Amino acid sequence: LSLWDNLVEDPQQVVDLLSRSPNVKALWLNENPVFTTETAAEALTSQIESEFKHVEILNSKFTRNAGEWALNFCTGFHHKSLETIQTLDLSDRNIFNLSLEQAKKVSNVKVLDIKGNSEFLAEHSSDKLFAFLLNFAKLTHISCDGEIEQIVRTRFLEDSDFKKSFATMDTINAFNLAEWKEGNAQPELMTEIADIQEKLWRYANTYRLSSGEEYDQSSIWYVMDEFGTAIPHSDNPNLAITPLLYSPENKKESPDNVAMCLVFPIQPIPADTFVYRDYLVGFGEKSHRSSR
């Protein structure tokens, strides 16, 4: 049930609704006043988890009652049995709310994505992370945040029993674990490269060239300088940025061509105000709801 951006202000409205809806397994309350403050969100989440055990997913994340339905939701309900799942995307799900008993039901997974879960590490010990991972004895690849990668890497290098438990694992993020097993890795360099690879797509842009005679279908990729990439996204931006190709000879292949980005205000910007751009012009939650 999605109540995304429905101006829900009173937590009791949510409680009354769930009391009448015992079949609701997933609920979205994003961008509602009832979830605008961290304190209010925590209180309502705790109440939902304690009083409505049937809700397994809240705002795309696992509740403490997450079970088989929630795991099937993450796979698109494409598997008749959890034991047949070999690829599992648990990114941004708060894996720490999934019990070890439930995790064991997908123990045949070989490719696991747990990116976006490092934000919950502060509330849980690394031992809980390892206890979760040890349920996946057949893993060949893990995708994860740099912080989790560093924790796993340290344990992998220092704990021989932990290394034996993941004898089948070949890669973590973009790196071959064979080098780690042989002790030849450069972990700090590898972590920096993984961090750049993961974040690059937040800043990459494209444009295409056209003339009066032809339209080039191939995209040209570019990353702006430190000023351009520092401007964050907003659905209500006060700046616009657009690529421009200056061609003195009006030829696409001229060596004198200069590519640049034009930055211009689209709203009044008072002094000491942050500037924002829209990374997805024409797309927003109003017309294109989040798939997750």
mmCIF file of C-alpha atoms in Angstrom:
data_model
loop_
_atom_site.group_PDB
_atom_site.id
_atom_site.type_symbol
_atom_site.label_atom_id
_atom_site.label_comp_id
_atom_site.label_asym_id
_atom_site.label_seq_id
_atom_site.Cartn_x
_atom_site.Cartn_y
_atom_site.Cartn_z
ATOM 1 C CA LEU A 1 0.000 0.000 0.000
ATOM 2 C CA SER A 2 1.539 3.299 -1.089
ATOM 3 C CA LEU A 3 0.509 6.471 0.713
ATOM 4 C CA TRP A 4 3.495 8.333 -0.702
ATOM 5 C CA ASP A 5 3.062 12.117 -0.454
ATOM 6 C CA ASN A 6 -0.561 11.977 0.741
ATOM 7 C CA LEU A 7 -0.303 14.677 3.447
ATOM 8 C CA VAL A 8 -0.785 12.172 6.262
ATOM 9 C CA GLU A 9 -0.216 14.159 9.459
ATOM 10 C CA ASP A 10 -1.684 12.075 12.278
ATOM 11 C CA PRO A 11 0.004 8.767 13.240
ATOM 12 C CA GLN A 12 -3.363 7.527 14.458
ATOM 13 C CA GLN A 13 -4.606 7.621 10.860
ATOM 14 C CA VAL A 14 -1.911 5.084 9.958
ATOM 15 C CA VAL A 15 -2.689 2.936 13.008
ATOM 16 C CA ASP A 16 -6.416 2.909 12.224
ATOM 17 C CA LEU A 17 -5.749 2.031 8.593
ATOM 18 C CA LEU A 18 -3.443 -0.879 9.434
ATOM 19 C CA SER A 19 -5.940 -2.146 12.018
ATOM 20 C CA ARG A 20 -8.462 -2.491 9.186
ATOM 21 C CA SER A 21 -5.918 -3.907 6.709
ATOM 22 C CA PRO A 22 -4.487 -7.193 8.017
ATOM 23 C CA ASN A 23 -3.283 -8.195 4.538
ATOM 24 C CA VAL A 24 -0.966 -5.223 4.029
ATOM 25 C CA LYS A 25 2.605 -6.513 3.874
ATOM 26 C CA ALA A 26 4.380 -3.389 2.595
ATOM 27 C CA LEU A 27 3.632 0.251 3.351
ATOM 28 C CA TRP A 28 5.066 3.487 1.944
ATOM 29 C CA LEU A 29 4.707 6.686 3.961
ATOM 30 C CA ASN A 30 7.522 8.666 2.327
ATOM 31 C CA GLU A 31 7.157 12.448 2.070
ATOM 32 C CA ASN A 32 4.269 12.625 4.529
ATOM 33 C CA PRO A 33 4.264 15.050 7.483
ATOM 34 C CA VAL A 34 3.941 12.073 9.821
ATOM 35 C CA PHE A 35 7.436 11.007 8.759
ATOM 36 C CA THR A 36 9.146 14.379 8.414
ATOM 37 C CA THR A 37 11.099 14.301 11.708
ATOM 38 C CA GLU A 38 13.438 11.530 12.804
ATOM 39 C CA THR A 39 11.790 11.283 16.230
ATOM 40 C CA ALA A 40 8.287 10.952 14.789
ATOM 41 C CA ALA A 41 9.469 8.434 12.194
ATOM 42 C CA GLU A 42 11.190 6.273 14.812
ATOM 43 C CA ALA A 43 8.140 6.324 17.100
ATOM 44 C CA LEU A 44 5.704 5.351 14.343
ATOM 45 C CA THR A 45 8.057 2.687 12.964
ATOM 46 C CA SER A 46 8.405 1.152 16.429
ATOM 47 C CA GLN A 47 4.620 1.150 16.888
ATOM 48 C CA ILE A 48 4.034 -0.482 13.500
ATOM 49 C CA GLU A 49 6.639 -3.165 14.203
ATOM 50 C CA SER A 50 5.207 -4.012 17.607
ATOM 51 C CA GLU A 51 1.473 -3.843 16.838
ATOM 52 C CA PHE A 52 1.285 -4.916 13.185
ATOM 53 C CA LYS A 53 3.440 -7.991 12.685
ATOM 54 C CA HIS A 54 2.048 -8.488 9.181
ATOM 55 C CA VAL A 55 3.898 -5.409 7.866
ATOM 56 C CA GLU A 56 7.263 -6.686 6.613
ATOM 57 C CA ILE A 57 8.425 -3.685 4.578
ATOM 58 C CA LEU A 58 8.119 -0.018 5.553
ATOM 59 C CA ASN A 59 9.323 2.687 3.175
ATOM 60 C CA SER A 60 11.185 0.043 1.137
ATOM 61 C CA LYS A 61 13.148 -1.200 4.178
ATOM 62 C CA PHE A 62 12.748 -4.401 6.168
ATOM 63 C CA THR A 63 10.874 -4.160 9.422
ATOM 64 C CA ARG A 64 11.826 -6.465 12.293
ATOM 65 C CA ASN A 65 8.994 -8.723 11.122
ATOM 66 C CA ALA A 66 10.437 -9.255 7.653
ATOM 67 C CA GLY A 67 10.110 -12.834 6.483
ATOM 68 C CA GLU A 68 9.519 -14.934 3.379
ATOM 69 C CA TRP A 69 7.141 -12.420 1.814
ATOM 70 C CA ALA A 70 9.706 -9.607 2.101
ATOM 71 C CA LEU A 71 12.436 -11.766 0.560
ATOM 72 C CA ASN A 72 10.138 -12.729 -2.307
ATOM 73 C CA PHE A 73 9.278 -9.045 -2.773
ATOM 74 C CA CYS A 74 12.993 -8.312 -3.290
ATOM 75 C CA THR A 75 13.131 -10.889 -6.088
ATOM 76 C CA GLY A 76 9.944 -9.752 -7.792
ATOM 77 C CA PHE A 77 8.129 -12.962 -6.801
ATOM 78 C CA HIS A 78 9.831 -14.784 -9.682
ATOM 79 C CA HIS A 79 10.803 -17.865 -7.649
ATOM 80 C CA LYS A 80 8.575 -20.688 -6.477
ATOM 81 C CA SER A 81 10.955 -21.422 -3.621
ATOM 82 C CA LEU A 82 13.432 -19.260 -1.738
ATOM 83 C CA GLU A 83 15.940 -22.098 -2.022
ATOM 84 C CA THR A 84 16.160 -21.556 -5.801
ATOM 85 C CA ILE A 85 17.232 -17.907 -5.519
ATOM 86 C CA GLN A 86 20.840 -17.393 -6.646
ATOM 87 C CA THR A 87 20.895 -13.610 -7.140
ATOM 88 C CA LEU A 88 19.515 -11.382 -4.385
ATOM 89 C CA ASP A 89 19.353 -7.587 -4.250
ATOM 90 C CA LEU A 90 19.043 -6.361 -0.651
ATOM 91 C CA SER A 91 20.420 -2.880 -1.307
ATOM 92 C CA ASP A 92 19.004 -0.151 0.961
ATOM 93 C CA ARG A 93 16.820 -2.683 2.795
ATOM 94 C CA ASN A 94 18.356 -2.593 6.313
ATOM 95 C CA ILE A 95 19.539 -6.201 6.325
ATOM 96 C CA PHE A 96 20.062 -6.018 10.089
ATOM 97 C CA ASN A 97 16.300 -6.241 10.599
ATOM 98 C CA LEU A 98 16.216 -9.607 8.813
ATOM 99 C CA SER A 99 16.507 -12.458 11.306
ATOM 100 C CA LEU A 100 19.192 -15.101 10.801
ATOM 101 C CA GLU A 101 16.425 -17.681 10.619
ATOM 102 C CA GLN A 102 14.975 -15.923 7.585
ATOM 103 C CA ALA A 103 18.403 -15.361 6.014
ATOM 104 C CA LYS A 104 19.053 -19.108 6.104
ATOM 105 C CA LYS A 105 16.099 -19.610 3.758
ATOM 106 C CA VAL A 106 18.094 -18.012 0.924
ATOM 107 C CA SER A 107 21.375 -19.752 1.721
ATOM 108 C CA ASN A 108 21.875 -20.822 -1.918
ATOM 109 C CA VAL A 109 22.405 -17.244 -3.081
ATOM 110 C CA LYS A 110 25.618 -16.806 -5.072
ATOM 111 C CA VAL A 111 25.440 -13.096 -5.965
ATOM 112 C CA LEU A 112 24.445 -10.723 -3.142
ATOM 113 C CA ASP A 113 23.957 -6.948 -3.288
ATOM 114 C CA ILE A 114 23.925 -5.221 0.127
ATOM 115 C CA LYS A 115 24.842 -1.678 -0.930
ATOM 116 C CA GLY A 116 23.189 1.102 1.042
ATOM 117 C CA ASN A 117 23.212 -0.820 4.323
ATOM 118 C CA SER A 118 26.307 0.752 5.888
ATOM 119 C CA GLU A 119 24.187 3.605 7.332
ATOM 120 C CA PHE A 120 22.717 1.073 9.760
ATOM 121 C CA LEU A 121 26.125 -0.153 10.989
ATOM 122 C CA ALA A 122 26.201 2.454 13.773
ATOM 123 C CA GLU A 123 23.237 0.711 15.403
ATOM 124 C CA HIS A 124 24.678 -2.787 15.085
ATOM 125 C CA SER A 125 28.001 -4.518 15.726
ATOM 126 C CA SER A 126 30.150 -5.917 12.932
ATOM 127 C CA ASP A 127 29.562 -9.345 14.490
ATOM 128 C CA LYS A 128 25.921 -9.094 13.442
ATOM 129 C CA LEU A 129 27.053 -8.337 9.894
ATOM 130 C CA PHE A 130 29.299 -11.409 9.847
ATOM 131 C CA ALA A 131 26.552 -13.565 11.360
ATOM 132 C CA PHE A 132 24.311 -12.444 8.513
ATOM 133 C CA LEU A 133 26.914 -13.129 5.803
ATOM 134 C CA LEU A 134 27.805 -16.557 7.164
ATOM 135 C CA ASN A 135 24.361 -17.748 6.085
ATOM 136 C CA PHE A 136 25.520 -17.497 2.466
ATOM 137 C CA ALA A 137 28.133 -20.233 2.200
ATOM 138 C CA LYS A 138 27.868 -20.419 -1.604
ATOM 139 C CA LEU A 139 28.582 -16.762 -2.334
ATOM 140 C CA THR A 140 30.732 -15.949 -5.346
ATOM 141 C CA HIS A 141 30.236 -12.160 -5.382
ATOM 142 C CA ILE A 142 29.218 -9.392 -2.961
ATOM 143 C CA SER A 143 28.361 -5.811 -3.889
ATOM 144 C CA CYS A 144 28.554 -3.495 -0.881
ATOM 145 C CA ASP A 145 29.489 -0.038 0.373
ATOM 146 C CA GLY A 146 33.142 0.799 0.939
ATOM 147 C CA GLU A 147 32.718 0.774 4.719
ATOM 148 C CA ILE A 148 31.330 -2.756 4.718
ATOM 149 C CA GLU A 149 33.959 -3.858 2.222
ATOM 150 C CA GLN A 150 36.707 -2.650 4.549
ATOM 151 C CA ILE A 151 35.222 -4.537 7.506
ATOM 152 C CA VAL A 152 34.872 -7.747 5.473
ATOM 153 C CA ARG A 153 38.345 -7.324 3.987
ATOM 154 C CA THR A 154 39.975 -6.967 7.417
ATOM 155 C CA ARG A 155 38.162 -10.033 8.731
ATOM 156 C CA PHE A 156 39.020 -11.939 5.566
ATOM 157 C CA LEU A 157 42.729 -11.217 5.961
ATOM 158 C CA GLU A 158 42.933 -11.824 9.712
ATOM 159 C CA ASP A 159 40.510 -14.697 10.341
ATOM 160 C CA SER A 160 41.373 -17.968 8.628
ATOM 161 C CA ASP A 161 38.069 -19.559 9.654
ATOM 162 C CA PHE A 162 36.159 -16.676 8.113
ATOM 163 C CA LYS A 163 38.188 -17.078 4.914
ATOM 164 C CA LYS A 164 37.368 -20.796 4.784
ATOM 165 C CA SER A 165 33.666 -20.004 5.143
ATOM 166 C CA PHE A 166 33.850 -18.046 1.904
ATOM 167 C CA ALA A 167 36.029 -20.390 -0.096
ATOM 168 C CA THR A 168 33.731 -20.023 -3.121
ATOM 169 C CA MET A 169 33.730 -16.208 -3.165
ATOM 170 C CA ASP A 170 35.640 -14.747 -6.110
ATOM 171 C CA THR A 171 34.953 -11.014 -5.980
ATOM 172 C CA ILE A 172 33.801 -8.271 -3.652
ATOM 173 C CA ASN A 173 32.702 -5.208 -5.578
ATOM 174 C CA ALA A 174 35.093 -4.902 -8.537
ATOM 175 C CA PHE A 175 38.047 -6.776 -7.089
ATOM 176 C CA ASN A 176 39.328 -10.304 -7.370
ATOM 177 C CA LEU A 177 39.631 -11.970 -3.996
ATOM 178 C CA ALA A 178 42.320 -14.296 -5.268
ATOM 179 C CA GLU A 179 44.828 -11.510 -4.591
ATOM 180 C CA TRP A 180 43.539 -11.189 -1.042
ATOM 181 C CA LYS A 181 43.787 -14.933 -0.510
ATOM 182 C CA GLU A 182 47.407 -14.844 -1.678
ATOM 183 C CA GLY A 183 48.198 -11.718 0.331
ATOM 184 C CA ASN A 184 49.145 -9.657 -2.758
ATOM 185 C CA ALA A 185 46.347 -7.064 -2.630
ATOM 186 C CA GLN A 186 46.692 -3.306 -2.155
ATOM 187 C CA PRO A 187 43.522 -2.867 -0.075
ATOM 188 C CA GLU A 188 43.651 0.914 0.380
ATOM 189 C CA LEU A 189 44.060 1.517 -3.364
ATOM 190 C CA MET A 190 41.352 -1.018 -4.180
ATOM 191 C CA THR A 191 38.912 0.646 -1.784
ATOM 192 C CA GLU A 192 39.558 4.076 -3.321
ATOM 193 C CA ILE A 193 38.978 2.716 -6.833
ATOM 194 C CA ALA A 194 35.741 1.000 -5.754
ATOM 195 C CA ASP A 195 34.551 4.219 -4.121
ATOM 196 C CA ILE A 196 35.178 6.203 -7.321
ATOM 197 C CA GLN A 197 33.491 3.575 -9.484
ATOM 198 C CA GLU A 198 30.431 3.525 -7.223
ATOM 199 C CA LYS A 199 30.026 7.315 -7.040
ATOM 200 C CA LEU A 200 31.014 8.224 -10.607
ATOM 201 C CA TRP A 201 27.513 7.685 -11.965
ATOM 202 C CA ARG A 202 26.105 10.341 -9.651
ATOM 203 C CA TYR A 203 28.110 12.953 -11.541
ATOM 204 C CA ALA A 204 28.344 11.589 -15.090
ATOM 205 C CA ASN A 205 26.344 13.416 -17.771
ATOM 206 C CA THR A 206 25.772 12.883 -21.487
ATOM 207 C CA TYR A 207 24.904 14.880 -24.585
ATOM 208 C CA ARG A 208 24.429 14.158 -28.286
ATOM 209 C CA LEU A 209 25.418 16.219 -31.309
ATOM 210 C CA SER A 210 23.186 17.221 -34.184
ATOM 211 C CA SER A 211 23.400 19.442 -37.211
ATOM 212 C CA GLY A 212 20.968 20.459 -39.915
ATOM 213 C CA GLU A 213 21.910 17.353 -41.871
ATOM 214 C CA GLU A 214 22.389 14.574 -39.343
ATOM 215 C CA TYR A 215 21.843 13.514 -35.747
ATOM 216 C CA ASP A 216 24.574 11.592 -33.954
ATOM 217 C CA GLN A 217 22.925 8.761 -31.988
ATOM 218 C CA SER A 218 26.003 8.055 -29.857
ATOM 219 C CA SER A 219 26.217 9.675 -26.433
ATOM 220 C CA ILE A 220 29.212 11.693 -25.310
ATOM 221 C CA TRP A 221 29.932 11.202 -21.608
ATOM 222 C CA TYR A 222 31.464 13.893 -19.436
ATOM 223 C CA VAL A 223 32.021 14.866 -15.808
ATOM 224 C CA MET A 224 32.010 18.534 -14.814
ATOM 225 C CA ASP A 225 34.759 20.133 -12.754
ATOM 226 C CA GLU A 226 34.733 20.382 -8.959
ATOM 227 C CA PHE A 227 32.359 23.365 -9.043
ATOM 228 C CA GLY A 228 29.776 21.717 -11.299
ATOM 229 C CA THR A 229 29.821 18.358 -9.525
ATOM 230 C CA ALA A 230 29.398 20.072 -6.138
ATOM 231 C CA ILE A 231 25.927 21.374 -7.071
ATOM 232 C CA PRO A 232 23.399 18.906 -5.559
ATOM 233 C CA HIS A 233 20.048 17.741 -6.904
ATOM 234 C CA SER A 234 16.646 19.150 -6.046
ATOM 235 C CA ASP A 235 13.160 18.710 -7.513
ATOM 236 C CA ASN A 236 12.841 22.469 -6.977
ATOM 237 C CA PRO A 237 16.148 23.788 -8.368
ATOM 238 C CA ASN A 238 17.264 27.394 -8.519
ATOM 239 C CA LEU A 239 19.912 26.788 -11.198
ATOM 240 C CA ALA A 240 19.911 25.167 -14.619
ATOM 241 C CA ILE A 241 22.947 23.612 -16.266
ATOM 242 C CA THR A 242 23.116 22.739 -19.946
ATOM 243 C CA PRO A 243 26.022 21.583 -22.129
ATOM 244 C CA LEU A 244 27.205 23.820 -24.969
ATOM 245 C CA LEU A 245 29.578 23.089 -27.827
ATOM 246 C CA TYR A 246 31.225 26.262 -29.125
ATOM 247 C CA SER A 247 32.308 25.659 -32.723
ATOM 248 C CA PRO A 248 33.868 28.698 -34.480
ATOM 249 C CA GLU A 249 33.770 26.862 -37.829
ATOM 250 C CA ASN A 250 30.366 25.245 -37.227
ATOM 251 C CA LYS A 251 31.855 21.764 -37.736
ATOM 252 C CA LYS A 252 31.481 18.853 -35.355
ATOM 253 C CA GLU A 253 35.005 17.559 -35.893
ATOM 254 C CA SER A 254 36.863 20.874 -35.783
ATOM 255 C CA PRO A 255 39.936 20.912 -33.479
ATOM 256 C CA ASP A 256 38.920 24.426 -32.398
ATOM 257 C CA ASN A 257 35.680 23.244 -30.823
ATOM 258 C CA VAL A 258 35.290 23.856 -27.083
ATOM 259 C CA ALA A 259 32.767 21.994 -24.922
ATOM 260 C CA MET A 260 31.491 23.663 -21.775
ATOM 261 C CA CYS A 261 28.462 23.830 -19.482
ATOM 262 C CA LEU A 262 26.363 26.951 -19.089
ATOM 263 C CA VAL A 263 25.087 27.695 -15.590
ATOM 264 C CA PHE A 264 22.267 30.188 -15.126
ATOM 265 C CA PRO A 265 19.679 30.967 -12.411
ATOM 266 C CA ILE A 266 16.024 30.086 -12.950
ATOM 267 C CA GLN A 267 14.846 31.517 -9.621
ATOM 268 C CA PRO A 268 15.959 34.459 -7.490
ATOM 269 C CA ILE A 269 18.932 33.349 -5.377
ATOM 270 C CA PRO A 270 19.476 35.433 -2.236
ATOM 271 C CA ALA A 271 22.937 35.767 -0.726
ATOM 272 C CA ASP A 272 24.184 32.840 1.399
ATOM 273 C CA THR A 273 21.682 30.467 -0.219
ATOM 274 C CA PHE A 274 22.548 26.973 -1.430
ATOM 275 C CA VAL A 275 22.223 26.356 -5.144
ATOM 276 C CA TYR A 276 20.603 23.247 -6.629
ATOM 277 C CA ARG A 277 20.082 21.721 -10.059
ATOM 278 C CA ASP A 278 17.604 19.125 -11.297
ATOM 279 C CA TYR A 279 19.457 15.960 -12.298
ATOM 280 C CA LEU A 280 16.277 14.481 -13.828
ATOM 281 C CA VAL A 281 14.457 17.290 -15.598
ATOM 282 C CA GLY A 282 10.817 16.415 -16.109
ATOM 283 C CA PHE A 283 10.849 13.492 -13.672
ATOM 284 C CA GLY A 284 9.538 13.649 -10.113
ATOM 285 C CA GLU A 285 7.657 11.682 -7.502
ATOM 286 C CA LYS A 286 4.405 13.367 -8.521
ATOM 287 C CA SER A 287 4.400 11.841 -11.999
ATOM 288 C CA HIS A 288 6.923 8.986 -11.721
ATOM 289 C CA ARG A 289 6.672 7.158 -8.383
ATOM 290 C CA SER A 290 9.810 5.398 -7.163
ATOM 291 C CA SER A 291 9.892 1.800 -8.330
ATOM 292 C CA ARG A 292 11.078 0.734 -4.887
#
